[in-house]
XYZ file of C-alpha atoms in Angstrom:
337
model
C 25.533 15.162 -1.010
C 24.336 15.639 2.552
C 21.677 13.582 4.312
C 18.894 15.893 3.162
C 19.569 15.538 -0.543
C 16.832 13.918 -2.556
C 16.872 10.165 -1.939
C 14.533 7.782 -3.683
C 13.679 4.272 -2.611
C 11.329 1.722 -4.069
C 9.242 -1.412 -3.939
C 6.433 -2.921 -5.949
C 3.118 -1.144 -5.744
C 1.214 -3.188 -8.263
C -1.176 -6.079 -7.853
C 1.251 -8.958 -7.926
C 0.065 -12.104 -9.646
C -2.772 -10.291 -11.371
C -2.483 -8.911 -14.896
C -1.763 -5.197 -14.903
C -1.005 -2.838 -17.760
C 1.455 -0.016 -18.228
C 2.193 2.075 -21.286
C 2.144 -0.606 -23.975
C -1.359 -1.761 -23.019
C -0.112 -5.349 -23.089
C -0.688 -7.556 -20.045
C 2.120 -7.960 -17.567
C 2.243 -9.855 -14.298
C 3.916 -7.824 -11.608
C 5.870 -9.340 -8.758
C 3.660 -9.880 -5.675
C 5.682 -7.637 -3.373
C 2.731 -6.167 -1.472
C 1.208 -9.589 -0.949
C 4.386 -11.304 0.191
C 5.341 -8.434 2.498
C 1.900 -8.577 4.088
C 2.082 -12.320 4.670
C 5.644 -12.025 6.019
C 4.578 -9.254 8.414
C 1.766 -11.394 9.790
C 4.084 -14.397 10.181
C 6.652 -12.380 12.145
C 4.117 -10.426 14.194
C 2.337 -11.435 17.381
C -0.530 -12.600 15.170
C 1.747 -15.536 14.308
C 0.292 -16.480 10.967
C 1.223 -20.040 10.051
C 4.560 -19.882 8.250
C 3.361 -22.242 5.520
C 1.359 -19.418 3.931
C 2.664 -17.606 0.846
C 0.833 -15.888 -1.975
C 1.364 -19.073 -4.000
C -0.305 -21.343 -1.457
C -3.239 -18.956 -1.119
C -3.734 -18.767 -4.870
C -3.406 -22.528 -5.243
C -6.128 -23.074 -2.610
C -8.223 -19.884 -2.780
C -11.280 -21.213 -0.931
C -9.365 -22.776 1.966
C -8.765 -19.645 4.081
C -10.911 -16.714 2.967
C -10.017 -14.898 6.182
C -6.330 -14.906 5.253
C -7.165 -14.030 1.650
C -8.696 -10.807 2.908
C -5.374 -9.515 4.195
C -4.251 -9.807 0.566
C -7.456 -8.266 -0.778
C -6.948 -5.395 1.649
C -3.350 -4.666 0.708
C -4.356 -4.678 -2.957
C -7.471 -2.552 -2.409
C -5.546 0.724 -2.581
C -4.483 -0.179 -6.130
C -7.890 -1.629 -6.925
C -10.521 0.319 -4.939
C -13.200 -0.588 -7.506
C -12.411 -4.304 -6.967
C -11.953 -4.837 -10.710
C -8.968 -7.200 -10.458
C -11.146 -9.900 -8.888
C -14.198 -11.841 -9.947
C -17.328 -11.336 -7.843
C -17.771 -14.985 -6.900
C -19.864 -16.169 -3.979
C -17.422 -18.778 -2.657
C -13.968 -17.442 -3.586
C -12.656 -14.038 -2.511
C -9.295 -14.535 -4.223
C -10.539 -15.242 -7.750
C -8.352 -13.087 -9.992
C -9.937 -11.650 -13.130
C -8.169 -10.942 -16.427
C -7.560 -7.280 -15.612
C -9.289 -5.623 -18.552
C -11.946 -3.966 -16.393
C -9.216 -2.548 -14.182
C -7.318 -1.279 -17.222
C -10.415 0.453 -18.571
C -10.899 2.278 -15.277
C -7.213 3.116 -15.046
C -6.914 4.459 -18.595
C -10.342 5.920 -19.261
C -11.718 6.891 -15.886
C -12.063 10.530 -14.886
C -10.287 12.097 -11.927
C -13.323 14.351 -11.544
C -15.899 11.560 -11.382
C -16.555 10.310 -7.842
C -17.164 6.643 -8.806
C -13.864 6.360 -10.724
C -11.791 5.328 -7.730
C -9.028 3.556 -9.667
C -8.289 6.586 -11.822
C -8.551 8.983 -8.908
C -6.311 6.888 -6.650
C -3.521 6.852 -9.239
C -3.882 10.273 -10.880
C -6.176 12.393 -8.759
C -7.340 13.384 -5.322
C -6.996 9.923 -3.767
C -3.270 9.497 -4.295
C -2.795 9.648 -0.540
C -3.992 6.022 -0.577
C -0.427 5.410 -1.811
C 1.316 7.896 0.494
C 1.507 10.354 -2.386
C 0.663 13.978 -3.007
C -2.614 14.521 -4.878
C -0.993 17.152 -7.079
C 2.263 18.966 -7.628
C 2.704 21.752 -5.128
C 0.549 20.178 -2.419
C 1.957 20.949 1.000
C 3.464 17.886 2.701
C 1.477 18.565 5.865
C -1.745 18.392 3.845
C -0.764 15.070 2.268
C 0.185 13.673 5.654
C -3.143 14.817 7.117
C -5.058 12.871 4.462
C -2.854 9.812 4.967
C -3.342 9.769 8.719
C -7.082 10.325 8.447
C -7.369 7.257 6.222
C -5.112 5.255 8.532
C -7.259 6.223 11.500
C -10.474 5.106 9.805
C -9.035 1.814 8.559
C -7.208 0.996 11.776
C -10.317 1.617 13.876
C -12.280 -0.533 11.445
C -9.611 -3.230 11.761
C -9.845 -3.375 15.570
C -13.635 -3.113 15.609
C -13.923 0.382 17.055
C -15.681 1.421 13.847
C -18.479 -0.849 12.646
C -18.346 -2.048 9.050
C -22.027 -1.102 8.688
C -21.359 2.550 9.473
C -22.907 4.673 6.684
C -20.266 6.545 4.738
C -22.514 9.606 4.819
C -21.951 9.706 8.585
C -18.172 9.966 8.193
C -15.540 12.290 6.692
C -15.241 9.819 3.804
C -18.444 11.096 2.214
C -16.437 13.942 0.676
C -14.258 11.460 -1.237
C -16.388 8.352 -1.701
C -19.903 8.662 -3.078
C -21.214 5.830 -5.245
C -24.333 4.382 -3.588
C -24.893 2.051 -6.534
C -21.882 0.053 -5.335
C -21.462 0.904 -1.639
C -23.139 2.898 1.122
C -21.184 1.735 4.180
C -17.559 1.841 5.279
C -17.289 -1.941 4.959
C -19.056 -1.904 1.614
C -16.420 0.460 0.277
C -13.845 -2.314 0.713
C -15.981 -4.952 -1.040
C -17.622 -2.724 -3.656
C -20.788 -4.818 -3.662
C -19.051 -8.109 -4.386
C -20.635 -11.243 -3.060
C -18.637 -13.836 -1.208
C -16.832 -14.175 2.117
C -15.195 -11.016 3.367
C -13.395 -10.295 6.624
C -13.654 -6.513 6.644
C -11.294 -6.102 9.584
C -8.553 -7.973 7.733
C -9.129 -5.939 4.579
C -8.879 -2.713 6.582
C -5.564 -3.750 8.119
C -4.284 -4.710 4.669
C -5.136 -1.243 3.374
C -3.102 0.273 6.218
C -0.191 -1.988 5.263
C -0.357 -0.724 1.688
C 0.012 2.915 2.702
C 2.977 2.115 4.945
C 4.696 -0.028 2.324
C 4.180 2.603 -0.358
C 5.578 5.305 1.899
C 9.018 3.708 1.483
C 8.760 3.481 -2.336
C 10.842 5.591 -4.696
C 7.980 6.837 -6.840
C 5.996 7.757 -3.758
C 8.255 9.532 -1.286
C 11.735 10.890 -0.806
C 13.192 10.149 2.623
C 16.299 10.994 4.603
C 18.807 8.089 4.386
C 20.304 6.669 7.561
C 23.096 4.373 6.340
C 24.501 5.775 3.108
C 27.942 4.414 3.977
C 26.588 0.902 3.403
C 25.982 1.566 -0.294
C 28.010 0.040 -3.101
C 30.300 2.837 -4.382
C 29.216 4.145 -7.762
C 25.956 2.145 -7.771
C 23.478 4.821 -6.716
C 21.225 3.565 -3.924
C 22.319 -0.060 -4.215
C 23.407 -1.422 -0.856
C 26.053 -3.977 -0.026
C 24.891 -7.629 -0.012
C 22.910 -8.525 3.089
C 22.620 -4.943 4.309
C 19.211 -3.469 5.060
C 18.731 0.074 3.812
C 17.272 2.315 6.496
C 15.303 5.533 6.061
C 14.040 8.403 8.156
C 11.877 11.482 7.830
C 9.945 12.248 4.650
C 11.431 14.983 2.472
C 8.785 14.901 -0.270
C 5.517 13.205 -1.193
C 5.543 12.603 -4.957
C 2.575 12.797 -7.298
C 2.097 10.151 -9.993
C 1.016 12.532 -12.746
C 3.942 13.244 -15.044
C 6.259 10.582 -13.675
C 8.445 8.540 -16.021
C 8.362 4.756 -16.354
C 11.057 4.653 -13.688
C 8.154 4.536 -11.221
C 7.568 0.865 -12.061
C 11.295 0.126 -12.353
C 12.061 1.314 -8.834
C 8.976 -0.474 -7.514
C 10.678 -3.860 -8.084
C 7.736 -4.767 -10.305
C 9.835 -7.322 -12.150
C 11.589 -8.821 -9.121
C 10.502 -12.398 -9.827
C 12.453 -13.664 -6.820
C 9.753 -12.168 -4.575
C 7.351 -14.866 -5.710
C 9.583 -17.465 -4.031
C 10.906 -15.324 -1.197
C 11.790 -17.086 2.051
C 9.194 -15.384 4.221
C 10.710 -16.843 7.389
C 13.816 -14.701 6.919
C 13.413 -10.959 7.288
C 16.872 -10.521 5.833
C 15.596 -11.935 2.533
C 14.150 -8.484 1.853
C 17.383 -6.582 2.330
C 18.240 -6.588 -1.374
C 15.032 -4.780 -2.351
C 15.505 -1.135 -1.475
C 12.711 0.223 0.711
C 11.167 -3.147 1.508
C 12.819 -3.916 4.837
C 11.693 -0.728 6.552
C 8.206 -1.160 5.115
C 8.050 -4.749 6.336
C 9.327 -3.930 9.816
C 6.769 -1.137 10.117
C 3.961 -3.485 9.090
C 5.065 -5.961 11.759
C 4.820 -3.201 14.342
C 1.352 -2.182 13.140
C 0.239 -5.840 13.180
C 1.368 -6.078 16.787
C -0.656 -2.988 17.692
C -3.655 -4.442 15.859
C -3.293 -7.885 17.436
C -3.587 -6.458 20.947
C -6.188 -3.904 19.825
C -4.136 -0.911 20.889
C -6.208 2.247 20.750
C -5.730 4.778 17.986
C -4.283 7.408 20.314
C -1.292 5.144 20.943
C -0.875 4.064 17.322
C -1.240 7.585 15.950
C 1.766 8.827 17.914
C 3.966 6.173 16.304
C 2.635 6.883 12.823
C 2.929 10.641 13.265
C 6.437 10.754 14.749
C 8.112 7.732 13.147
C 6.535 6.347 9.966
C 5.180 9.596 8.522
C 7.513 12.024 10.264
C 8.120 15.077 8.097
C 11.582 16.549 7.783
C 11.808 20.238 8.614
C 13.140 20.511 5.050
C 10.131 18.765 3.478
C 9.058 20.324 0.182
C 5.700 20.517 -1.672
C 4.695 17.533 -3.801
C 6.513 16.901 -7.078
C 6.768 14.201 -9.753
C 10.543 13.811 -9.767
C 11.630 10.184 -9.506
C 15.142 10.037 -10.978
Protein backbone atom coordinates (compact mmCIF):
# COMPACT_ATOMS: atom_id res chain seq x y z
CA UNK A 1 0.00 0.00 0.00
CA UNK A 2 1.15 3.56 -0.58
CA UNK A 3 0.78 6.45 1.85
CA UNK A 4 -2.62 7.41 0.45
CA UNK A 5 -4.27 4.07 1.06
CA UNK A 6 -7.11 4.07 3.53
CA UNK A 7 -5.71 4.29 7.06
CA UNK A 8 -7.89 4.22 10.13
CA UNK A 9 -6.94 5.36 13.59
CA UNK A 10 -8.91 5.50 16.79
CA UNK A 11 -9.56 6.69 20.31
CA UNK A 12 -12.48 6.75 22.69
CA UNK A 13 -15.31 9.07 21.78
CA UNK A 14 -17.72 8.14 24.51
CA UNK A 15 -18.49 9.75 27.83
CA UNK A 16 -15.95 8.01 30.01
CA UNK A 17 -17.05 7.20 33.53
CA UNK A 18 -20.70 7.71 32.69
CA UNK A 19 -23.00 4.85 31.70
CA UNK A 20 -23.45 4.64 27.95
CA UNK A 21 -25.25 2.08 25.82
CA UNK A 22 -24.45 0.37 22.55
CA UNK A 23 -26.32 -2.35 20.71
CA UNK A 24 -27.28 -4.60 23.62
CA UNK A 25 -29.01 -1.76 25.48
CA UNK A 26 -27.17 -2.81 28.64
CA UNK A 27 -25.16 -0.21 30.55
CA UNK A 28 -21.44 -0.02 29.95
CA UNK A 29 -18.85 2.35 31.37
CA UNK A 30 -16.51 3.55 28.69
CA UNK A 31 -12.91 4.49 29.33
CA UNK A 32 -12.54 8.24 30.04
CA UNK A 33 -10.22 8.94 27.11
CA UNK A 34 -11.66 12.34 26.21
CA UNK A 35 -11.57 13.47 29.81
CA UNK A 36 -8.05 12.30 30.55
CA UNK A 37 -6.69 13.70 27.28
CA UNK A 38 -8.25 17.06 28.08
CA UNK A 39 -6.77 17.17 31.57
CA UNK A 40 -3.36 16.05 30.25
CA UNK A 41 -3.44 18.76 27.57
CA UNK A 42 -4.13 21.44 30.17
CA UNK A 43 -1.37 20.13 32.44
CA UNK A 44 1.21 20.21 29.63
CA UNK A 45 0.05 23.51 28.14
CA UNK A 46 0.93 27.04 29.18
CA UNK A 47 -2.25 27.00 31.27
CA UNK A 48 -0.30 24.73 33.63
CA UNK A 49 -3.17 22.95 35.29
CA UNK A 50 -2.08 21.43 38.59
CA UNK A 51 -0.73 17.97 37.82
CA UNK A 52 -2.66 16.42 40.70
CA UNK A 53 -5.87 16.58 38.67
CA UNK A 54 -7.26 13.47 36.96
CA UNK A 55 -10.80 12.50 36.09
CA UNK A 56 -10.79 10.38 39.25
CA UNK A 57 -9.89 13.26 41.56
CA UNK A 58 -12.51 15.49 39.94
CA UNK A 59 -15.21 12.86 40.32
CA UNK A 60 -14.20 12.13 43.90
CA UNK A 61 -14.48 15.84 44.79
CA UNK A 62 -17.00 17.20 42.26
CA UNK A 63 -17.81 20.45 44.08
CA UNK A 64 -14.19 21.44 44.77
CA UNK A 65 -13.29 22.93 41.37
CA UNK A 66 -16.35 23.57 39.21
CA UNK A 67 -14.21 25.65 36.87
CA UNK A 68 -12.01 22.65 36.07
CA UNK A 69 -15.07 20.39 35.85
CA UNK A 70 -16.30 22.53 32.99
CA UNK A 71 -13.38 21.57 30.77
CA UNK A 72 -14.67 18.02 31.20
CA UNK A 73 -18.29 19.04 30.66
CA UNK A 74 -17.20 20.81 27.49
CA UNK A 75 -15.28 17.90 26.01
CA UNK A 76 -18.26 15.64 26.70
CA UNK A 77 -20.81 18.13 25.36
CA UNK A 78 -20.35 17.02 21.75
CA UNK A 79 -21.48 13.52 22.77
CA UNK A 80 -24.12 14.90 25.10
CA UNK A 81 -25.40 18.21 23.65
CA UNK A 82 -28.72 17.79 25.48
CA UNK A 83 -26.82 17.49 28.80
CA UNK A 84 -28.61 14.23 29.63
CA UNK A 85 -25.60 12.44 31.14
CA UNK A 86 -25.56 14.84 34.09
CA UNK A 87 -27.97 15.77 36.83
CA UNK A 88 -29.16 19.38 36.88
CA UNK A 89 -27.94 20.17 40.39
CA UNK A 90 -27.42 23.67 41.70
CA UNK A 91 -24.09 23.04 43.46
CA UNK A 92 -22.43 20.26 41.43
CA UNK A 93 -21.70 20.52 37.70
CA UNK A 94 -20.10 17.07 37.55
CA UNK A 95 -22.99 15.02 38.95
CA UNK A 96 -23.29 12.05 36.59
CA UNK A 97 -26.77 10.66 35.97
CA UNK A 98 -27.64 7.03 35.23
CA UNK A 99 -27.67 7.52 31.46
CA UNK A 100 -31.19 6.39 30.64
CA UNK A 101 -32.30 9.83 29.45
CA UNK A 102 -29.29 9.97 27.16
CA UNK A 103 -30.06 6.49 25.82
CA UNK A 104 -33.65 7.45 25.08
CA UNK A 105 -32.50 10.45 23.06
CA UNK A 106 -29.82 8.42 21.31
CA UNK A 107 -32.12 5.53 20.36
CA UNK A 108 -35.47 7.22 19.88
CA UNK A 109 -34.70 10.78 18.89
CA UNK A 110 -35.32 12.00 15.36
CA UNK A 111 -32.61 13.33 13.07
CA UNK A 112 -35.24 15.65 11.61
CA UNK A 113 -36.33 17.18 14.91
CA UNK A 114 -34.33 20.29 15.86
CA UNK A 115 -34.40 19.67 19.65
CA UNK A 116 -33.02 16.12 19.33
CA UNK A 117 -29.38 17.12 19.47
CA UNK A 118 -28.02 13.78 20.71
CA UNK A 119 -29.58 11.83 17.87
CA UNK A 120 -28.64 14.43 15.29
CA UNK A 121 -25.04 14.69 16.48
CA UNK A 122 -24.52 10.93 16.13
CA UNK A 123 -26.70 10.09 13.12
CA UNK A 124 -27.68 13.30 11.40
CA UNK A 125 -26.72 16.78 10.34
CA UNK A 126 -24.60 17.56 13.40
CA UNK A 127 -22.02 14.83 12.95
CA UNK A 128 -19.42 17.49 12.25
CA UNK A 129 -19.38 17.97 16.04
CA UNK A 130 -17.30 14.76 15.89
CA UNK A 131 -15.25 15.65 12.80
CA UNK A 132 -17.52 13.43 10.72
CA UNK A 133 -19.49 13.70 7.52
CA UNK A 134 -23.22 14.28 8.02
CA UNK A 135 -24.05 11.72 5.35
CA UNK A 136 -22.43 9.40 2.86
CA UNK A 137 -21.32 11.27 -0.22
CA UNK A 138 -20.86 14.62 1.51
CA UNK A 139 -17.93 16.49 0.03
CA UNK A 140 -14.96 16.70 2.40
CA UNK A 141 -14.70 20.45 1.87
CA UNK A 142 -18.29 20.84 3.07
CA UNK A 143 -17.63 18.78 6.21
CA UNK A 144 -14.49 20.77 6.92
CA UNK A 145 -16.39 24.04 6.47
CA UNK A 146 -18.92 23.01 9.13
CA UNK A 147 -16.16 21.86 11.47
CA UNK A 148 -14.22 25.10 11.19
CA UNK A 149 -17.33 27.23 11.62
CA UNK A 150 -18.09 25.46 14.90
CA UNK A 151 -14.46 25.76 15.99
CA UNK A 152 -14.52 29.47 15.25
CA UNK A 153 -17.65 30.05 17.32
CA UNK A 154 -16.46 27.98 20.27
CA UNK A 155 -12.92 29.32 20.23
CA UNK A 156 -14.13 32.93 20.16
CA UNK A 157 -16.51 32.09 23.00
CA UNK A 158 -13.60 30.52 24.89
CA UNK A 159 -11.42 33.65 24.65
CA UNK A 160 -14.30 36.03 25.33
CA UNK A 161 -14.56 37.57 21.87
CA UNK A 162 -18.11 36.20 21.68
CA UNK A 163 -20.33 36.84 24.69
CA UNK A 164 -22.10 33.86 26.23
CA UNK A 165 -25.32 35.90 26.27
CA UNK A 166 -25.31 36.34 22.50
CA UNK A 167 -28.73 35.24 21.17
CA UNK A 168 -28.44 32.21 18.94
CA UNK A 169 -30.88 33.85 16.54
CA UNK A 170 -28.20 36.46 15.87
CA UNK A 171 -25.68 33.84 14.73
CA UNK A 172 -25.24 31.19 12.02
CA UNK A 173 -26.12 28.58 14.66
CA UNK A 174 -29.82 29.39 14.41
CA UNK A 175 -30.02 27.13 11.35
CA UNK A 176 -28.89 24.13 13.42
CA UNK A 177 -29.94 24.88 16.99
CA UNK A 178 -33.49 25.99 17.72
CA UNK A 179 -35.04 24.91 21.02
CA UNK A 180 -35.98 28.04 22.99
CA UNK A 181 -37.57 25.93 25.72
CA UNK A 182 -34.06 24.89 26.76
CA UNK A 183 -31.72 27.58 25.40
CA UNK A 184 -31.82 30.91 23.58
CA UNK A 185 -28.19 32.03 23.86
CA UNK A 186 -24.84 30.66 22.73
CA UNK A 187 -23.83 30.00 26.34
CA UNK A 188 -27.19 28.47 27.13
CA UNK A 189 -26.67 25.95 24.36
CA UNK A 190 -23.74 24.52 26.34
CA UNK A 191 -25.70 24.30 29.61
CA UNK A 192 -29.12 23.40 28.18
CA UNK A 193 -30.93 25.21 30.98
CA UNK A 194 -29.20 23.37 33.80
CA UNK A 195 -28.74 25.18 37.05
CA UNK A 196 -25.43 25.24 38.84
CA UNK A 197 -21.97 26.71 38.33
CA UNK A 198 -20.82 26.89 34.74
CA UNK A 199 -17.68 28.38 33.22
CA UNK A 200 -18.87 28.79 29.65
CA UNK A 201 -15.43 29.67 28.33
CA UNK A 202 -14.01 26.41 29.66
CA UNK A 203 -16.90 24.42 28.22
CA UNK A 204 -16.35 26.04 24.82
CA UNK A 205 -12.66 25.14 24.82
CA UNK A 206 -13.55 21.58 25.83
CA UNK A 207 -15.90 21.31 22.85
CA UNK A 208 -13.05 22.38 20.56
CA UNK A 209 -10.85 19.69 22.13
CA UNK A 210 -13.49 17.07 21.37
CA UNK A 211 -13.56 17.87 17.66
CA UNK A 212 -9.77 17.75 17.43
CA UNK A 213 -9.51 14.50 19.37
CA UNK A 214 -12.23 12.88 17.28
CA UNK A 215 -10.52 13.96 14.08
CA UNK A 216 -7.78 11.41 14.81
CA UNK A 217 -10.24 8.56 15.54
CA UNK A 218 -10.68 5.56 13.27
CA UNK A 219 -14.46 5.72 13.02
CA UNK A 220 -14.31 9.42 12.27
CA UNK A 221 -11.59 10.08 9.72
CA UNK A 222 -9.05 8.40 7.50
CA UNK A 223 -5.68 10.14 7.45
CA UNK A 224 -2.38 9.83 5.64
CA UNK A 225 0.14 7.93 7.84
CA UNK A 226 3.57 9.41 8.47
CA UNK A 227 5.52 6.58 10.13
CA UNK A 228 4.23 3.27 8.81
CA UNK A 229 7.69 1.74 9.16
CA UNK A 230 7.26 1.90 12.94
CA UNK A 231 4.38 -0.58 12.89
CA UNK A 232 4.59 -4.13 14.18
CA UNK A 233 4.78 -6.37 11.07
CA UNK A 234 1.57 -8.27 10.47
CA UNK A 235 -0.34 -6.39 13.20
CA UNK A 236 -2.26 -3.87 11.12
CA UNK A 237 -1.91 -0.37 12.56
CA UNK A 238 -0.31 -1.50 15.81
CA UNK A 239 2.91 0.38 16.46
CA UNK A 240 6.07 -0.77 18.17
CA UNK A 241 6.18 -0.27 21.97
CA UNK A 242 6.83 3.33 22.96
CA UNK A 243 6.40 4.69 19.44
CA UNK A 244 3.92 7.48 18.78
CA UNK A 245 1.86 7.02 15.63
CA UNK A 246 1.81 10.17 13.53
CA UNK A 247 -0.78 11.24 10.97
CA UNK A 248 -1.21 13.85 8.28
CA UNK A 249 -3.85 15.12 5.89
CA UNK A 250 -7.43 13.87 6.00
CA UNK A 251 -8.37 11.42 3.25
CA UNK A 252 -12.00 10.89 4.30
CA UNK A 253 -14.55 12.08 6.85
CA UNK A 254 -16.66 9.07 7.86
CA UNK A 255 -20.36 9.07 8.68
CA UNK A 256 -21.66 7.09 11.66
CA UNK A 257 -24.77 5.74 9.95
CA UNK A 258 -24.17 2.18 8.81
CA UNK A 259 -20.90 1.66 10.64
CA UNK A 260 -20.15 -1.66 12.34
CA UNK A 261 -19.41 -2.11 16.04
CA UNK A 262 -15.75 -1.69 15.16
CA UNK A 263 -16.39 2.03 15.70
CA UNK A 264 -16.36 1.50 19.48
CA UNK A 265 -13.56 -1.08 19.30
CA UNK A 266 -11.16 1.29 17.56
CA UNK A 267 -12.18 4.11 19.89
CA UNK A 268 -10.36 2.40 22.79
CA UNK A 269 -13.67 2.41 24.65
CA UNK A 270 -12.55 -0.49 26.80
CA UNK A 271 -8.99 0.71 27.46
CA UNK A 272 -9.28 0.60 31.25
CA UNK A 273 -5.66 1.67 31.64
CA UNK A 274 -6.71 5.20 30.61
CA UNK A 275 -8.48 5.61 33.93
CA UNK A 276 -5.10 5.39 35.68
CA UNK A 277 -2.95 6.93 32.96
CA UNK A 278 0.16 8.82 34.06
CA UNK A 279 -0.91 12.24 32.81
CA UNK A 280 2.54 13.69 33.48
CA UNK A 281 4.00 11.55 30.70
CA UNK A 282 2.93 12.32 27.16
CA UNK A 283 4.52 9.08 26.05
CA UNK A 284 1.93 7.18 28.11
CA UNK A 285 -0.48 7.76 25.23
CA UNK A 286 1.72 6.26 22.54
CA UNK A 287 0.10 2.83 22.77
CA UNK A 288 -3.37 4.16 21.93
CA UNK A 289 -3.45 4.78 18.21
CA UNK A 290 -4.57 8.31 17.34
CA UNK A 291 -4.34 9.67 20.87
CA UNK A 292 -0.87 11.21 20.82
CA UNK A 293 -1.52 13.46 17.83
CA UNK A 294 -4.89 14.45 19.27
CA UNK A 295 -3.30 15.28 22.62
CA UNK A 296 -0.45 17.27 21.11
CA UNK A 297 -2.92 19.26 19.02
CA UNK A 298 -5.02 20.04 22.10
CA UNK A 299 -1.91 21.30 23.89
CA UNK A 300 -1.25 23.65 21.00
CA UNK A 301 -4.85 24.91 21.02
CA UNK A 302 -4.69 25.40 24.81
CA UNK A 303 -1.58 27.51 24.34
CA UNK A 304 -3.36 29.67 21.76
CA UNK A 305 -6.34 29.99 24.11
CA UNK A 306 -4.19 30.78 27.15
CA UNK A 307 -2.65 33.81 25.44
CA UNK A 308 -5.96 34.70 23.76
CA UNK A 309 -4.57 34.46 20.25
CA UNK A 310 -7.04 35.83 17.74
CA UNK A 311 -9.04 33.52 15.51
CA UNK A 312 -7.24 34.63 12.35
CA UNK A 313 -4.02 33.13 13.72
CA UNK A 314 -5.63 29.96 15.07
CA UNK A 315 -7.67 29.34 11.93
CA UNK A 316 -4.56 29.10 9.77
CA UNK A 317 -3.19 26.31 11.97
CA UNK A 318 -6.49 24.45 12.02
CA UNK A 319 -7.00 24.85 8.28
CA UNK A 320 -3.50 23.86 7.13
CA UNK A 321 -2.43 21.38 9.81
CA UNK A 322 -5.17 19.77 11.90
CA UNK A 323 -7.93 19.68 9.28
CA UNK A 324 -5.77 19.76 6.16
CA UNK A 325 -7.45 17.88 3.33
CA UNK A 326 -5.44 15.59 1.09
CA UNK A 327 -5.75 16.34 -2.61
CA UNK A 328 -6.99 12.74 -2.79
CA UNK A 329 -9.74 13.25 -0.18
CA UNK A 330 -12.96 11.42 -1.03
CA UNK A 331 -16.65 12.05 -0.17
CA UNK A 332 -17.90 10.81 3.19
CA UNK A 333 -18.37 7.08 3.73
CA UNK A 334 -19.09 4.65 6.58
CA UNK A 335 -16.18 2.29 6.02
CA UNK A 336 -14.24 1.59 9.21
CA UNK A 337 -12.48 -1.74 8.66
